[in-house]
């Protein structure tokens, strides 16, 4: 199954971006990717150190979190990733971190207002808060899907917990996780010393449109 | 004594996690481990640079802090570590840092409220404050033990001083020190711009139960 | 065209300072340099990872942003850089980042007051705010030029967006971007816990005069 | 003159601690050391990148800042270092940085209160503020010496400028610069969310006494 072999490497490599941008500590946080054309996903194993996360350590599960390939137990967040893949067919990558600034907004249950062009570019408006949900069943996955269905945002701040991001590829979801923490931090700084005015909706729309269609190669 | 040889290496290596996660500066901070089956512990020497902390630099003392093996004087915090090992038989690792966010809570004498699932997972509730105590006798050790005996927490914030963490292994105590600083920072950020609601005790209990028993391999 | 070959390397290398000082994330941010004696500039390509930004990835455009050399599309901020070169003949380097503290001041639309000798040295007074401007035409470039024309500052905080810096060389503009973030951060910290008194204008003038003429080799 | 050859290396190496602990950016900040038995000092050259600061780049001046050995112009802060060596015979090392948290206290003109055991250990009480002084004559040196003469502290926060630290060796002064920034940061964090009680003077005295005489090897 060469598709999963290559995807295991991609997902393993993407975890390094999480540590590079200091979005995760110890073994917390995880990246997954849908296996194209299969009801399968590649995900990080549970509680394994980032230093040991080579392609061989990655696990493959079905979209109900049952182990299909791999020697380790899958991430304890597997059920949430699987739920997203089952209910959002355009999503092919999911990322979960406890990155500190985004998680601080989540702890207050406060959406990040769209006061920066970078937020309009990447998230198309304010970044929404999802419900408090316990780990162990589909609660977290449901909270993610319900929140993101009503938003252009690729990021959701799960209350008292931390952010999840989604994307058309795993790399895109990782990019959103990196940019989320960056804007969560900058807006935090801005509001510590005063107020920041929101960008007009019309301008938000133009920025989002342009960035999604013109930016990059 | 091959048990201490291997443990010296383990303890030396674990100090690198303290610098990696920026929990310590210069020569401050220390990790120790109980020698299994002996009334002995391995601990960092006093005032030695982290760059020079190989296995050979580690020292072995008895559980009253008297030097048994090693060429350096033991850490100035040795008495506190030793007191913990004498009074908490299930503890086999102790870590002390002055990590900045945790120490800020300690300077205010304010426990860290349980507003994040990660706090419930790892610490089982709010992270308590211990008394102000001078170095030089058993005061610090007593303060740690008395505070942790009444708590599920593996971390205590010693007032005007800094955090100590304990665990069933030295690695586990280091993990708690890393996670403590992470949550101390995130809750600090959260409260800078508003309030964060505490997680219900029942949910805290479920999260703690699950994380202690299900997470990892 | 050996002038652009060398300048491509210089500009590529300078991008590493942006990541070293954590002024940029992912593919955001860009450095450009005017090609001496030509109506041309060297600039970063759009949306290319910092790890892949060797000299060959750099692109050359004319001063209206039209591609002259290179295999990639130029930075989406090319129009702003080009406008600056057309209207400020002494400027030979331009840098744009979303460095977090400077961008926080930009989000509030608040100039950075001259309360540090380092601000007087490098920027000659308070660091001004430029207008909100959409990407896609000359609006951003106009905002930069109009703001900097009335100031000794080599940095402008574009509202709800982020900073641009200019200089007689690309290296000088990068230095200003680094120092801008440093002072934006320090003044942020200062004002979080009270007030900081501005340095007298006469002293600002002396510091600026000296630093511009005496400092360095 | 082998004494200066060895000292050039020591001083060059110590500059790496300034970048490692992120106390300096670009070419700002400097370390000097008195040449034992001579009215000379070794100091960083002005405006040279930290990457190029090998032993050969260091310069030797007399204690009035006149160049004695070396190919570069000495640091623009040379007069301040020289004044300290002329007036404080026990000081053999001086360090100047613009480390952000310490400089924030300096911008407010507010001493750092002794609310942490680490402050009592290293600085023996609150860390004092020195006067605002312009570069270019003995004003900065005088401000440092007058402030430190009335204090056990090895650090002074020069108003609107940044910290200077002194010590019996250059390494000791660098250690104080590192610890200063650490405690400036931790106390900043503590006071952001409430109050921290000062340690009793008697306990400060005991901690200082012990740390100066018992700690280390």
JSON list of C-alpha atoms in Angstrom, two decimals, chain A residues 46-119:
[
{"chain": "A", "resi": 46, "resn": "UNK", "atom": "CA", "xyz": [-0.43, 8.15, 21.39]},
{"chain": "A", "resi": 47, "resn": "UNK", "atom": "CA", "xyz": [2.17, 9.44, 23.85]},
{"chain": "A", "resi": 48, "resn": "UNK", "atom": "CA", "xyz": [5.24, 8.93, 21.64]},
{"chain": "A", "resi": 49, "resn": "UNK", "atom": "CA", "xyz": [8.02, 11.52, 21.81]},
{"chain": "A", "resi": 50, "resn": "UNK", "atom": "CA", "xyz": [8.44, 13.90, 18.87]},
{"chain": "A", "resi": 51, "resn": "UNK", "atom": "CA", "xyz": [12.06, 12.74, 18.54]},
{"chain": "A", "resi": 52, "resn": "UNK", "atom": "CA", "xyz": [10.87, 9.23, 17.74]},
{"chain": "A", "resi": 53, "resn": "UNK", "atom": "CA", "xyz": [8.15, 10.16, 15.25]},
{"chain": "A", "resi": 54, "resn": "UNK", "atom": "CA", "xyz": [9.54, 8.66, 12.04]},
{"chain": "A", "resi": 55, "resn": "UNK", "atom": "CA", "xyz": [7.29, 7.32, 9.27]},
{"chain": "A", "resi": 56, "resn": "UNK", "atom": "CA", "xyz": [7.30, 3.84, 10.80]},
{"chain": "A", "resi": 57, "resn": "UNK", "atom": "CA", "xyz": [5.83, 5.12, 14.05]},
{"chain": "A", "resi": 58, "resn": "UNK", "atom": "CA", "xyz": [2.74, 6.53, 12.30]},
{"chain": "A", "resi": 59, "resn": "UNK", "atom": "CA", "xyz": [-0.41, 4.45, 12.42]},
{"chain": "A", "resi": 60, "resn": "UNK", "atom": "CA", "xyz": [-3.24, 3.91, 9.94]},
{"chain": "A", "resi": 61, "resn": "UNK", "atom": "CA", "xyz": [-6.82, 3.65, 11.16]},
{"chain": "A", "resi": 62, "resn": "UNK", "atom": "CA", "xyz": [-10.23, 3.48, 9.53]},
{"chain": "A", "resi": 63, "resn": "UNK", "atom": "CA", "xyz": [-12.55, 6.44, 9.86]},
{"chain": "A", "resi": 64, "resn": "UNK", "atom": "CA", "xyz": [-13.92, 5.08, 13.12]},
{"chain": "A", "resi": 65, "resn": "UNK", "atom": "CA", "xyz": [-10.48, 5.03, 14.71]},
{"chain": "A", "resi": 66, "resn": "UNK", "atom": "CA", "xyz": [-9.88, 1.27, 14.46]},
{"chain": "A", "resi": 67, "resn": "UNK", "atom": "CA", "xyz": [-6.23, 0.37, 13.96]},
{"chain": "A", "resi": 68, "resn": "UNK", "atom": "CA", "xyz": [-5.47, -0.96, 10.46]},
{"chain": "A", "resi": 69, "resn": "UNK", "atom": "CA", "xyz": [-1.69, -0.65, 10.23]},
{"chain": "A", "resi": 70, "resn": "UNK", "atom": "CA", "xyz": [1.04, 0.17, 12.73]},
{"chain": "A", "resi": 71, "resn": "UNK", "atom": "CA", "xyz": [2.63, -1.05, 15.92]},
{"chain": "A", "resi": 72, "resn": "UNK", "atom": "CA", "xyz": [1.41, 1.64, 18.28]},
{"chain": "A", "resi": 73, "resn": "UNK", "atom": "CA", "xyz": [-1.97, 2.65, 19.67]},
{"chain": "A", "resi": 74, "resn": "UNK", "atom": "CA", "xyz": [-3.30, 5.67, 17.76]},
{"chain": "A", "resi": 75, "resn": "UNK", "atom": "CA", "xyz": [-3.48, 9.17, 19.25]},
{"chain": "A", "resi": 76, "resn": "UNK", "atom": "CA", "xyz": [-6.03, 9.61, 22.00]},
{"chain": "A", "resi": 77, "resn": "UNK", "atom": "CA", "xyz": [-7.59, 12.28, 19.74]},
{"chain": "A", "resi": 78, "resn": "UNK", "atom": "CA", "xyz": [-8.19, 9.80, 16.90]},
{"chain": "A", "resi": 79, "resn": "UNK", "atom": "CA", "xyz": [-11.97, 9.76, 17.37]},
{"chain": "A", "resi": 80, "resn": "UNK", "atom": "CA", "xyz": [-12.14, 13.52, 16.82]},
{"chain": "A", "resi": 81, "resn": "UNK", "atom": "CA", "xyz": [-10.05, 13.37, 13.63]},
{"chain": "A", "resi": 82, "resn": "UNK", "atom": "CA", "xyz": [-12.09, 10.44, 12.32]},
{"chain": "A", "resi": 83, "resn": "UNK", "atom": "CA", "xyz": [-15.38, 12.21, 12.96]},
{"chain": "A", "resi": 84, "resn": "UNK", "atom": "CA", "xyz": [-14.19, 15.22, 10.96]},
{"chain": "A", "resi": 85, "resn": "UNK", "atom": "CA", "xyz": [-13.19, 13.06, 7.99]},
{"chain": "A", "resi": 86, "resn": "UNK", "atom": "CA", "xyz": [-16.55, 11.26, 8.03]},
{"chain": "A", "resi": 87, "resn": "UNK", "atom": "CA", "xyz": [-18.53, 14.53, 8.06]},
{"chain": "A", "resi": 88, "resn": "UNK", "atom": "CA", "xyz": [-16.40, 16.95, 6.05]},
{"chain": "A", "resi": 89, "resn": "UNK", "atom": "CA", "xyz": [-15.54, 15.28, 2.74]},
{"chain": "A", "resi": 90, "resn": "UNK", "atom": "CA", "xyz": [-13.40, 18.18, 1.51]},
{"chain": "A", "resi": 91, "resn": "UNK", "atom": "CA", "xyz": [-11.13, 17.97, 4.53]},
{"chain": "A", "resi": 92, "resn": "UNK", "atom": "CA", "xyz": [-8.03, 15.83, 4.01]},
{"chain": "A", "resi": 93, "resn": "UNK", "atom": "CA", "xyz": [-5.91, 17.02, 6.93]},
{"chain": "A", "resi": 94, "resn": "UNK", "atom": "CA", "xyz": [-6.59, 17.75, 10.61]},
{"chain": "A", "resi": 95, "resn": "UNK", "atom": "CA", "xyz": [-4.26, 19.21, 13.24]},
{"chain": "A", "resi": 96, "resn": "UNK", "atom": "CA", "xyz": [-4.68, 19.53, 17.00]},
{"chain": "A", "resi": 97, "resn": "UNK", "atom": "CA", "xyz": [-2.36, 21.45, 19.30]},
{"chain": "A", "resi": 98, "resn": "UNK", "atom": "CA", "xyz": [-2.44, 23.20, 22.66]},
{"chain": "A", "resi": 99, "resn": "UNK", "atom": "CA", "xyz": [-0.51, 26.20, 21.31]},
{"chain": "A", "resi": 100, "resn": "UNK", "atom": "CA", "xyz": [-0.50, 28.68, 24.18]},
{"chain": "A", "resi": 101, "resn": "UNK", "atom": "CA", "xyz": [-2.07, 31.86, 22.79]},
{"chain": "A", "resi": 102, "resn": "UNK", "atom": "CA", "xyz": [-4.80, 30.08, 20.84]},
{"chain": "A", "resi": 103, "resn": "UNK", "atom": "CA", "xyz": [-5.53, 27.95, 23.91]},
{"chain": "A", "resi": 104, "resn": "UNK", "atom": "CA", "xyz": [-5.76, 31.07, 26.07]},
{"chain": "A", "resi": 105, "resn": "UNK", "atom": "CA", "xyz": [-8.57, 32.38, 23.82]},
{"chain": "A", "resi": 106, "resn": "UNK", "atom": "CA", "xyz": [-10.16, 28.92, 24.10]},
{"chain": "A", "resi": 107, "resn": "UNK", "atom": "CA", "xyz": [-9.90, 29.03, 27.89]},
{"chain": "A", "resi": 108, "resn": "UNK", "atom": "CA", "xyz": [-11.83, 32.30, 27.95]},
{"chain": "A", "resi": 109, "resn": "UNK", "atom": "CA", "xyz": [-14.25, 30.99, 25.31]},
{"chain": "A", "resi": 110, "resn": "UNK", "atom": "CA", "xyz": [-13.64, 34.13, 23.25]},
{"chain": "A", "resi": 111, "resn": "UNK", "atom": "CA", "xyz": [-13.40, 34.21, 19.44]},
{"chain": "A", "resi": 112, "resn": "UNK", "atom": "CA", "xyz": [-10.37, 35.98, 17.91]},
{"chain": "A", "resi": 113, "resn": "UNK", "atom": "CA", "xyz": [-11.68, 39.15, 16.22]},
{"chain": "A", "resi": 114, "resn": "UNK", "atom": "CA", "xyz": [-10.66, 39.91, 12.64]},
{"chain": "A", "resi": 115, "resn": "UNK", "atom": "CA", "xyz": [-8.43, 42.90, 13.31]},
{"chain": "A", "resi": 116, "resn": "UNK", "atom": "CA", "xyz": [-5.48, 41.86, 11.11]},
{"chain": "A", "resi": 117, "resn": "UNK", "atom": "CA", "xyz": [-5.22, 41.44, 7.36]},
{"chain": "A", "resi": 118, "resn": "UNK", "atom": "CA", "xyz": [-3.55, 38.07, 8.04]},
{"chain": "A", "resi": 119, "resn": "UNK", "atom": "CA", "xyz": [-6.73, 36.85, 9.78]}
]
